[in-house]
Amino acid sequence: MDTLISGTVVTFTGNPFDIPATEAVQAHRGAAILVQDGKIAGIGARDALMRRHPDAKRVDHGEALIVPGFVDAHAHYPQTGIIASWGKRLIDWLNTYTFPEESRFSDPAYATRIAETYLDLLLANGTTTVTSFCTIHPASVDALFTAAEARGMRIVAGKTCMDRDTAPTYLRDTAQSAYDDSKALIDRWHGKGRATYAITPRFSPTSTPAQLDALGKLWAEHPTCLMQTHLSEQTDEIEWTKGLYPSARDYLDTYEQFGLVREGALFGHAIHLEPREIAHLQAMDCSLIHCPTSNTFIGSGLFDMGARTRESLRVGLATDTGGGSSFSMLRTMAAAYEVGQLTHTALHPAHLLWLATFGSANALHLQDRIGSIAVGMEADLTVIDLASTPAIAQRSARATDIWEAVFPTIMMGDDRAIAATYVMGERVAPAGAA
Ligand code: GUN
Ligand code: ZN
């Protein structure tokens, strides 16, 4: 059956970092989206579309903003239970909180429970696609893809690989088992329904050169997969990495030597980059994933969005939970705004909405399917109430244009602002809504 979903519909005509932001991103009051077979089949004035499709089911969201479903381009679903753990910087945080929790995913039942909890949290927060690390256990990947399939969600995930003695013994694979297990998971999941597999070395410090080499070969054999890892998150991590790879020119080179730097590579954080690294990332059309709540929470540093977008790098936005402190992409946009202020780039609400949707989808090479409201795209949609709390309502009531009305929700909003989430045109959140 056809469905007409109406409200204030946000569409994109270009990249807001290339042309004026409010030209690139437009909000249309009284508009509607026609959904047929899970895809967007039309967009137009609500009244005109209703006249043309009198038999369509109608869902009117009034003045609420309808945006593409949020795309979280880097997260760790196994860290759901340790989000907001106090007082550590990256390496200590991994050893103290993260690795012990990730060891629990040797139990498939535990992995399934957390995967389901996590995806339901995402949907409640308006996030319809995530790119997630799993743990070293193949069953942790099966758990996430299975839970996503049950919810109809388009997700990207992969088995985290770690074979070096820098990782605890209880969380180590080998170069060969990482290759074999990842390959079996690719065969099982990549391209099945809405699943995309990402080959996932955790980061150079926890892999041997032999493992990075094996994963580079695996990627060459399966070139349509993505590759996700971490790059230059903290300065002491960079020094540590250089010590472990003494022949590498820089951190990026530890991946480059093994065929892991090319289009389809997703580098989380990528804060403290050297000029050679930036030039090579640009030349190879790699994606950088900005994780602002994590970078402030773990004390990593300030990603320079202004510089990276001027260099025309693909940039996605992400929560990096549980290093990040929120599952909400609204909260993540707020943190991106604050980091922007600290790096002298005032991001407009139009930039922020675009980054959380099209920008992330483009970083994942999924921009032809998700990340914008346009004919032919999959109907993953998020509906945002711009007056979800008294504090936000009193501010947005004074707004003189749509962007002034949107910005308080970006800065102060959370899951209470998510009026509805649609996956392939089906309303999936809030729980219990028709
Ligand atoms: N670097 C390597 N592993 C991790 C992780 O789990 N979280 C973050 N923030 N950085 C990492
Ligand atoms: Zn991460």
Tab-separated table of C-alpha atoms and ligand atoms in Angstrom:
chain	number	residue	atom	x	y	z
A	1	MET	CA	0.000	0.000	0.000
A	2	ASP	CA	1.179	3.558	-0.752
A	3	THR	CA	1.855	5.859	2.201
A	4	LEU	CA	1.993	9.643	2.327
A	5	ILE	CA	4.108	10.990	5.192
A	6	SER	CA	3.806	14.753	5.622
A	7	GLY	CA	5.492	17.519	7.595
A	8	THR	CA	8.370	19.947	7.034
A	9	VAL	CA	10.520	17.932	4.646
A	10	VAL	CA	14.283	18.533	4.395
A	11	THR	CA	15.904	18.018	0.989
A	12	PHE	CA	19.425	18.553	-0.344
A	13	THR	CA	20.431	20.229	-3.602
A	14	GLY	CA	24.195	20.214	-3.054
A	15	ASN	CA	27.049	20.104	-0.589
A	16	PRO	CA	26.669	22.833	2.077
A	17	PHE	CA	30.458	23.050	2.347
A	18	ASP	CA	30.624	24.000	-1.360
A	19	ILE	CA	27.622	26.280	-1.791
A	20	PRO	CA	25.716	28.422	0.745
A	21	ALA	CA	24.381	26.046	3.401
A	22	THR	CA	20.767	27.213	3.168
A	23	GLU	CA	20.795	26.766	-0.606
A	24	ALA	CA	22.195	23.251	-0.291
A	25	VAL	CA	19.779	22.214	2.468
A	26	GLN	CA	16.140	23.253	2.221
A	27	ALA	CA	13.150	22.751	4.494
A	28	HIS	CA	9.721	22.589	2.828
A	29	ARG	CA	6.698	23.264	5.051
A	30	GLY	CA	3.466	21.441	4.170
A	31	ALA	CA	5.283	18.871	2.073
A	32	ALA	CA	4.746	15.139	1.736
A	33	ILE	CA	6.730	12.056	0.818
A	34	LEU	CA	5.083	9.264	-1.150
A	35	VAL	CA	6.402	5.835	-0.132
A	36	GLN	CA	5.910	2.791	-2.352
A	37	ASP	CA	7.451	-0.602	-1.586
A	38	GLY	CA	9.783	0.894	1.010
A	39	LYS	CA	11.211	3.512	-1.326
A	40	ILE	CA	10.551	7.195	-1.886
A	41	ALA	CA	8.379	7.459	-4.992
A	42	GLY	CA	7.511	11.157	-4.876
A	43	ILE	CA	7.969	14.405	-2.948
A	44	GLY	CA	5.771	17.469	-3.275
A	45	ALA	CA	3.202	19.773	-1.750
A	46	ARG	CA	1.054	17.794	0.693
A	47	ASP	CA	-2.309	18.845	-0.732
A	48	ALA	CA	-1.324	18.142	-4.323
A	49	LEU	CA	0.088	14.706	-3.473
A	50	MET	CA	-3.041	13.856	-1.470
A	51	ARG	CA	-5.252	14.745	-4.438
A	52	ARG	CA	-3.133	12.619	-6.750
A	53	HIS	CA	-3.006	9.630	-4.374
A	54	PRO	CA	-6.404	9.603	-2.639
A	55	ASP	CA	-6.103	5.946	-1.600
A	56	ALA	CA	-2.705	6.256	0.079
A	57	LYS	CA	-2.440	5.784	3.827
A	58	ARG	CA	-1.748	9.217	5.388
A	59	VAL	CA	0.473	10.067	8.319
A	60	ASP	CA	0.632	13.795	9.009
A	61	HIS	CA	3.412	15.062	11.277
A	62	GLY	CA	2.240	18.692	11.109
A	63	GLU	CA	5.086	21.155	11.536
A	64	ALA	CA	7.639	18.517	12.594
A	65	LEU	CA	10.843	18.243	10.590
A	66	ILE	CA	11.252	15.152	8.414
A	67	VAL	CA	14.909	14.352	7.705
A	68	PRO	CA	16.678	11.307	6.287
A	69	GLY	CA	17.231	8.684	9.008
A	70	PHE	CA	20.445	9.505	10.861
A	71	VAL	CA	23.554	7.596	9.802
A	72	ASP	CA	26.062	6.909	12.583
A	73	ALA	CA	29.290	6.176	10.707
A	74	HIS	CA	31.391	4.689	13.538
A	75	ALA	CA	30.346	2.929	16.732
A	76	HIS	CA	31.095	-0.092	18.899
A	77	TYR	CA	27.840	-1.833	19.783
A	78	PRO	CA	29.609	-4.171	22.276
A	79	GLN	CA	30.453	-1.100	24.384
A	80	THR	CA	26.780	-0.281	25.008
A	81	GLY	CA	27.015	-1.487	28.607
A	82	ILE	CA	30.112	0.544	29.480
A	83	ILE	CA	29.128	3.905	27.988
A	84	ALA	CA	29.946	6.789	30.354
A	85	SER	CA	32.781	5.060	32.214
A	86	TRP	CA	34.807	7.564	34.186
A	87	GLY	CA	38.246	9.004	34.217
A	88	LYS	CA	40.520	7.339	31.636
A	89	ARG	CA	42.301	8.246	28.439
A	90	LEU	CA	42.291	5.978	25.404
A	91	ILE	CA	44.736	3.163	26.201
A	92	ASP	CA	43.725	2.942	29.879
A	93	TRP	CA	40.076	3.203	28.929
A	94	LEU	CA	40.444	0.259	26.534
A	95	ASN	CA	42.275	-1.878	29.090
A	96	THR	CA	40.116	-0.978	32.087
A	97	TYR	CA	36.608	-0.917	30.681
A	98	THR	CA	36.467	-1.978	27.049
A	99	PHE	CA	38.414	-5.207	26.752
A	100	PRO	CA	36.832	-6.925	29.798
A	101	GLU	CA	33.357	-6.042	28.479
A	102	GLU	CA	34.175	-7.196	24.941
A	103	SER	CA	35.286	-10.585	26.326
A	104	ARG	CA	31.682	-11.209	27.406
A	105	PHE	CA	30.708	-11.466	23.730
A	106	SER	CA	32.138	-14.963	23.582
A	107	ASP	CA	28.615	-15.798	24.795
A	108	PRO	CA	26.292	-15.565	21.746
A	109	ALA	CA	23.228	-15.080	23.952
A	110	TYR	CA	24.837	-12.032	25.583
A	111	ALA	CA	25.814	-10.669	22.155
A	112	THR	CA	22.234	-11.056	20.939
A	113	ARG	CA	20.810	-9.308	23.994
A	114	ILE	CA	23.134	-6.319	23.642
A	115	ALA	CA	22.705	-6.129	19.841
A	116	GLU	CA	18.922	-5.951	20.230
A	117	THR	CA	19.082	-3.403	23.033
A	118	TYR	CA	21.530	-1.313	21.039
A	119	LEU	CA	19.550	-1.230	17.792
A	120	ASP	CA	16.361	-0.352	19.661
A	121	LEU	CA	18.210	2.533	21.332
A	122	LEU	CA	19.376	3.713	17.916
A	123	LEU	CA	15.885	3.637	16.437
A	124	ALA	CA	14.516	5.538	19.446
A	125	ASN	CA	17.186	8.149	18.713
A	126	GLY	CA	16.289	8.390	15.021
A	127	THR	CA	19.348	6.507	13.769
A	128	THR	CA	18.475	4.063	11.006
A	129	THR	CA	21.968	3.058	9.848
A	130	VAL	CA	25.107	2.394	11.872
A	131	THR	CA	28.599	1.240	11.018
A	132	SER	CA	29.724	-0.783	14.001
A	133	PHE	CA	32.727	-2.659	15.205
A	134	CYS	CA	31.838	-5.998	16.772
A	135	THR	CA	34.269	-8.055	18.918
A	136	ILE	CA	36.804	-10.695	17.901
A	137	HIS	CA	34.025	-13.301	18.188
A	138	PRO	CA	32.311	-14.117	14.870
A	139	ALA	CA	29.060	-14.738	16.780
A	140	SER	CA	29.064	-11.063	17.805
A	141	VAL	CA	28.812	-10.178	14.101
A	142	ASP	CA	26.042	-12.690	13.474
A	143	ALA	CA	24.168	-11.254	16.471
A	144	LEU	CA	24.238	-7.695	15.121
A	145	PHE	CA	23.386	-8.515	11.508
A	146	THR	CA	20.579	-10.819	12.663
A	147	ALA	CA	19.094	-8.134	14.931
A	148	ALA	CA	19.374	-5.558	12.110
A	149	GLU	CA	17.721	-7.911	9.635
A	150	ALA	CA	14.793	-8.408	12.029
A	151	ARG	CA	14.370	-4.618	12.157
A	152	GLY	CA	14.893	-4.126	8.405
A	153	MET	CA	17.881	-1.840	9.042
A	154	ARG	CA	20.708	-1.117	6.623
A	155	ILE	CA	23.879	-1.586	8.639
A	156	VAL	CA	27.603	-1.990	8.164
A	157	ALA	CA	29.618	-4.168	10.563
A	158	GLY	CA	32.596	-6.435	10.880
A	159	LYS	CA	34.550	-8.723	13.171
A	160	THR	CA	37.169	-6.764	15.095
A	161	CYS	CA	40.610	-8.265	14.508
A	162	MET	CA	43.432	-8.156	17.111
A	163	ASP	CA	46.332	-10.612	17.159
A	164	ARG	CA	49.128	-8.653	18.839
A	165	ASP	CA	50.361	-9.088	22.420
A	166	THR	CA	49.279	-5.503	23.096
A	167	ALA	CA	45.735	-6.906	23.364
A	168	PRO	CA	44.833	-9.230	26.255
A	169	THR	CA	45.270	-12.949	25.535
A	170	TYR	CA	41.553	-13.567	26.040
A	171	LEU	CA	40.752	-11.200	23.142
A	172	ARG	CA	43.255	-12.318	20.535
A	173	ASP	CA	42.801	-14.037	17.208
A	174	THR	CA	45.607	-14.788	14.724
A	175	ALA	CA	46.425	-13.452	11.287
A	176	GLN	CA	45.042	-16.656	9.734
A	177	SER	CA	41.924	-16.969	11.898
A	178	ALA	CA	41.111	-13.270	11.363
A	179	TYR	CA	41.323	-13.862	7.615
A	180	ASP	CA	39.302	-17.094	7.729
A	181	ASP	CA	36.609	-15.832	10.118
A	182	SER	CA	36.229	-12.513	8.294
A	183	LYS	CA	36.000	-14.318	4.960
A	184	ALA	CA	33.289	-16.656	6.257
A	185	LEU	CA	31.342	-13.678	7.608
A	186	ILE	CA	31.660	-11.852	4.262
A	187	ASP	CA	30.286	-14.917	2.494
A	188	ARG	CA	27.436	-15.124	5.016
A	189	TRP	CA	26.439	-11.460	5.241
A	190	HIS	CA	27.931	-9.065	2.684
A	191	GLY	CA	25.160	-7.878	0.373
A	192	LYS	CA	22.539	-10.057	2.082
A	193	GLY	CA	19.429	-7.883	2.307
A	194	ARG	CA	20.638	-4.531	3.617
A	195	ALA	CA	23.922	-5.774	5.159
A	196	THR	CA	27.369	-4.460	4.214
A	197	TYR	CA	30.516	-6.085	5.596
A	198	ALA	CA	33.434	-3.935	6.761
A	199	ILE	CA	36.818	-5.620	7.195
A	200	THR	CA	37.816	-4.456	10.676
A	201	PRO	CA	41.340	-4.355	12.052
A	202	ARG	CA	40.758	-2.575	15.394
A	203	PHE	CA	43.844	-0.339	14.909
A	204	SER	CA	47.498	-0.886	14.036
A	205	PRO	CA	48.721	-1.170	17.656
A	206	THR	CA	46.670	-4.321	18.286
A	207	SER	CA	47.506	-6.053	14.984
A	208	THR	CA	50.755	-7.611	13.813
A	209	PRO	CA	52.010	-6.686	10.350
A	210	ALA	CA	51.068	-10.238	9.341
A	211	GLN	CA	47.445	-9.632	10.314
A	212	LEU	CA	47.220	-6.285	8.495
A	213	ASP	CA	48.758	-7.996	5.466
A	214	ALA	CA	46.188	-10.827	5.594
A	215	LEU	CA	43.318	-8.325	5.899
A	216	GLY	CA	44.707	-6.232	3.015
A	217	LYS	CA	44.692	-9.389	0.860
A	218	LEU	CA	41.172	-10.237	1.984
A	219	TRP	CA	39.997	-6.744	0.998
A	220	ALA	CA	41.619	-7.084	-2.422
A	221	GLU	CA	39.696	-10.350	-2.861
A	222	HIS	CA	36.425	-8.697	-1.751
A	223	PRO	CA	36.747	-5.151	-3.075
A	224	THR	CA	33.088	-4.178	-2.570
A	225	CYS	CA	33.451	-4.514	1.205
A	226	LEU	CA	34.330	-1.467	3.253
A	227	MET	CA	37.301	-1.347	5.662
A	228	GLN	CA	36.999	0.370	9.047
A	229	THR	CA	39.644	1.135	11.636
A	230	HIS	CA	41.030	3.941	13.844
A	231	LEU	CA	43.644	6.563	12.946
A	232	SER	CA	45.486	9.214	14.962
A	233	GLU	CA	43.010	9.599	17.802
A	234	GLN	CA	45.398	10.542	20.641
A	235	THR	CA	48.968	11.805	20.525
A	236	ASP	CA	50.312	9.088	22.850
A	237	GLU	CA	48.582	6.458	20.688
A	238	ILE	CA	50.438	7.868	17.653
A	239	GLU	CA	53.811	7.648	19.413
A	240	TRP	CA	53.025	4.092	20.556
A	241	THR	CA	52.073	3.096	17.001
A	242	LYS	CA	55.240	4.543	15.522
A	243	GLY	CA	57.249	2.542	18.061
A	244	LEU	CA	55.464	-0.672	17.071
A	245	TYR	CA	55.971	-0.005	13.329
A	246	PRO	CA	59.464	1.520	13.213
A	247	SER	CA	59.721	1.439	9.423
A	248	ALA	CA	56.430	3.294	8.851
A	249	ARG	CA	56.625	6.902	7.676
A	250	ASP	CA	53.646	7.854	9.820
A	251	TYR	CA	50.505	6.269	11.336
A	252	LEU	CA	48.669	6.100	7.996
A	253	ASP	CA	51.607	4.241	6.482
A	254	THR	CA	51.052	1.349	8.910
A	255	TYR	CA	47.831	0.704	6.960
A	256	GLU	CA	49.124	1.834	3.575
A	257	GLN	CA	51.927	-0.757	3.531
A	258	PHE	CA	49.284	-3.495	3.582
A	259	GLY	CA	46.805	-2.231	0.991
A	260	LEU	CA	44.365	-0.808	3.537
A	261	VAL	CA	44.327	2.799	2.282
A	262	ARG	CA	41.972	3.313	-0.642
A	263	GLU	CA	38.420	4.311	-1.519
A	264	GLY	CA	36.097	2.545	0.916
A	265	ALA	CA	38.481	2.906	3.872
A	266	LEU	CA	36.808	4.493	6.910
A	267	PHE	CA	39.193	6.065	9.412
A	268	GLY	CA	37.659	6.842	12.800
A	269	HIS	CA	38.821	10.042	14.556
A	270	ALA	CA	41.775	11.045	12.283
A	271	ILE	CA	42.424	14.112	14.409
A	272	HIS	CA	46.190	14.620	14.537
A	273	LEU	CA	47.145	14.223	10.884
A	274	GLU	CA	50.452	15.068	9.222
A	275	PRO	CA	50.515	16.829	5.824
A	276	ARG	CA	51.617	13.664	3.997
A	277	GLU	CA	48.755	11.732	5.556
A	278	ILE	CA	46.197	14.348	4.550
A	279	ALA	CA	47.482	14.436	0.980
A	280	HIS	CA	47.365	10.648	0.670
A	281	LEU	CA	43.918	10.340	2.252
A	282	GLN	CA	42.722	12.900	-0.279
A	283	ALA	CA	44.409	11.198	-3.222
A	284	MET	CA	42.910	7.824	-2.278
A	285	ASP	CA	39.421	9.269	-1.595
A	286	CYS	CA	39.282	7.825	1.919
A	287	SER	CA	36.605	8.688	4.466
A	288	LEU	CA	37.286	10.375	7.795
A	289	ILE	CA	34.782	9.844	10.572
A	290	HIS	CA	34.367	12.636	13.096
A	291	CYS	CA	33.421	11.423	16.591
A	292	PRO	CA	33.038	14.637	18.605
A	293	THR	CA	31.461	13.378	21.847
A	294	SER	CA	34.133	10.704	22.083
A	295	ASN	CA	36.960	13.099	21.317
A	296	THR	CA	35.936	15.390	24.155
A	297	PHE	CA	34.931	12.581	26.545
A	298	ILE	CA	38.195	10.605	26.196
A	299	GLY	CA	40.155	13.847	25.812
A	300	SER	CA	41.524	13.063	22.341
A	301	GLY	CA	41.555	16.447	20.615
A	302	LEU	CA	39.745	18.660	18.146
A	303	PHE	CA	38.935	17.461	14.614
A	304	ASP	CA	39.359	20.330	12.162
A	305	MET	CA	36.132	20.109	10.151
A	306	GLY	CA	36.756	23.374	8.320
A	307	ALA	CA	40.136	22.251	6.996
A	308	ARG	CA	39.060	18.700	6.136
A	309	THR	CA	35.980	19.811	4.196
A	310	ARG	CA	37.971	22.504	2.342
A	311	GLU	CA	40.270	19.651	1.280
A	312	SER	CA	37.155	17.908	-0.118
A	313	LEU	CA	37.659	14.820	2.025
A	314	ARG	CA	34.634	12.619	2.629
A	315	VAL	CA	33.644	13.260	6.251
A	316	GLY	CA	31.068	11.301	8.221
A	317	LEU	CA	29.691	11.970	11.685
A	318	ALA	CA	29.518	9.360	14.420
A	319	THR	CA	28.849	8.672	18.082
A	320	ASP	CA	31.738	6.213	18.646
A	321	THR	CA	29.754	4.756	21.549
A	322	GLY	CA	30.852	3.678	24.151
A	323	GLY	CA	33.894	6.006	23.850
A	324	GLY	CA	31.313	8.565	22.817
A	325	SER	CA	28.968	9.681	25.549
A	326	SER	CA	25.621	9.524	23.743
A	327	PHE	CA	23.655	7.308	21.358
A	328	SER	CA	21.963	10.435	19.983
A	329	MET	CA	23.043	11.975	16.694
A	330	LEU	CA	21.383	15.216	17.877
A	331	ARG	CA	23.780	15.299	20.824
A	332	THR	CA	26.588	14.369	18.411
A	333	MET	CA	25.696	17.312	16.140
A	334	ALA	CA	25.779	19.593	19.188
A	335	ALA	CA	29.263	18.351	20.056
A	336	ALA	CA	30.357	18.824	16.439
A	337	TYR	CA	29.124	22.416	16.673
A	338	GLU	CA	31.093	22.971	19.889
A	339	VAL	CA	34.269	21.432	18.451
A	340	GLY	CA	33.698	23.600	15.363
A	341	GLN	CA	33.576	26.697	17.556
A	342	LEU	CA	36.861	25.678	19.202
A	343	THR	CA	38.461	25.288	15.751
A	344	HIS	CA	36.986	28.541	14.371
A	345	THR	CA	34.400	26.944	12.081
A	346	ALA	CA	30.814	27.877	12.971
A	347	LEU	CA	28.810	24.987	11.557
A	348	HIS	CA	25.321	26.023	10.457
A	349	PRO	CA	22.413	23.759	11.465
A	350	ALA	CA	22.163	22.909	7.762
A	351	HIS	CA	25.799	21.675	7.814
A	352	LEU	CA	25.092	19.595	10.919
A	353	LEU	CA	21.944	17.931	9.561
A	354	TRP	CA	23.708	17.203	6.272
A	355	LEU	CA	26.724	15.678	8.037
A	356	ALA	CA	24.528	13.380	10.154
A	357	THR	CA	22.705	12.083	7.070
A	358	PHE	CA	24.169	12.575	3.596
A	359	GLY	CA	27.704	13.242	4.829
A	360	SER	CA	27.826	9.950	6.718
A	361	ALA	CA	26.083	8.027	3.917
A	362	ASN	CA	28.597	9.447	1.449
A	363	ALA	CA	31.470	8.436	3.728
A	364	LEU	CA	30.060	4.883	3.648
A	365	HIS	CA	29.530	4.977	-0.156
A	366	LEU	CA	25.828	4.393	0.481
A	367	GLN	CA	24.650	7.820	-0.712
A	368	ASP	CA	22.729	6.279	-3.634
A	369	ARG	CA	20.471	4.421	-1.195
A	370	ILE	CA	20.250	6.339	2.067
A	371	GLY	CA	21.081	9.760	3.513
A	372	SER	CA	18.737	11.985	1.538
A	373	ILE	CA	15.058	12.416	0.784
A	374	ALA	CA	14.851	12.015	-2.973
A	375	VAL	CA	12.944	9.849	-5.417
A	376	GLY	CA	14.388	6.328	-5.588
A	377	MET	CA	16.019	6.446	-2.150
A	378	GLU	CA	15.122	3.937	0.555
A	379	ALA	CA	12.479	5.436	2.850
A	380	ASP	CA	14.469	5.604	6.094
A	381	LEU	CA	13.126	8.758	7.731
A	382	THR	CA	13.328	10.524	11.070
A	383	VAL	CA	10.677	12.944	12.293
A	384	ILE	CA	11.854	15.621	14.711
A	385	ASP	CA	9.611	17.563	17.093
A	386	LEU	CA	11.109	21.066	17.326
A	387	ALA	CA	9.448	21.768	20.695
A	388	SER	CA	10.101	18.527	22.581
A	389	THR	CA	10.869	20.026	25.987
A	390	PRO	CA	9.774	23.264	27.674
A	391	ALA	CA	13.329	24.633	27.407
A	392	ILE	CA	13.502	23.971	23.667
A	393	ALA	CA	9.911	25.051	23.025
A	394	GLN	CA	10.348	28.487	24.598
A	395	ARG	CA	13.429	29.101	22.444
A	396	SER	CA	12.099	27.793	19.153
A	397	ALA	CA	8.887	29.824	19.655
A	398	ARG	CA	10.976	32.994	19.195
A	399	ALA	CA	12.539	31.787	15.943
A	400	THR	CA	12.147	33.994	12.888
A	401	ASP	CA	13.117	31.306	10.386
A	402	ILE	CA	13.274	27.514	10.155
A	403	TRP	CA	16.981	27.243	10.988
A	404	GLU	CA	16.612	29.301	14.139
A	405	ALA	CA	13.762	26.927	15.049
A	406	VAL	CA	15.907	23.842	14.381
A	407	PHE	CA	19.093	24.875	16.171
A	408	PRO	CA	17.764	24.647	19.784
A	409	THR	CA	16.776	21.015	19.123
A	410	ILE	CA	20.231	20.266	17.731
A	411	MET	CA	21.874	21.820	20.781
A	412	MET	CA	19.479	20.645	23.507
A	413	GLY	CA	17.513	17.762	21.984
A	414	ASP	CA	17.647	14.041	22.696
A	415	ASP	CA	15.428	11.017	22.067
A	416	ARG	CA	12.405	12.971	23.329
A	417	ALA	CA	12.665	15.025	20.124
A	418	ILE	CA	12.306	11.951	17.907
A	419	ALA	CA	8.597	11.902	17.070
A	420	ALA	CA	8.917	8.928	14.732
A	421	THR	CA	11.475	6.762	12.971
A	422	TYR	CA	10.675	4.969	9.713
A	423	VAL	CA	12.681	2.106	8.227
A	424	MET	CA	11.813	1.393	4.579
A	425	GLY	CA	8.617	3.371	5.092
A	426	GLU	CA	7.512	1.384	8.156
A	427	ARG	CA	7.169	3.217	11.436
A	428	VAL	CA	9.478	1.476	13.921
A	429	ALA	CA	9.771	4.013	16.752
A	430	PRO	CA	8.705	5.172	19.211
A	431	ALA	CA	7.839	1.671	20.420
A	432	GLY	CA	4.138	0.924	20.181
A	433	ALA	CA	3.304	3.708	17.650
A	434	ALA	CA	1.209	2.622	14.672
B	1	GUN	N1	40.949	2.743	19.290
B	1	GUN	C1	41.014	1.403	19.258
B	1	GUN	N2	39.908	0.843	19.768
B	1	GUN	C2	39.117	1.850	20.133
B	1	GUN	C3	37.817	1.902	20.724
B	1	GUN	O1	37.177	0.900	21.022
B	1	GUN	N3	37.315	3.148	20.941
B	1	GUN	C4	37.998	4.269	20.613
B	1	GUN	N4	37.438	5.470	20.854
B	1	GUN	N5	39.205	4.249	20.069
B	1	GUN	C5	39.758	3.049	19.823
B	2	ZN	ZN	36.009	3.544	17.575
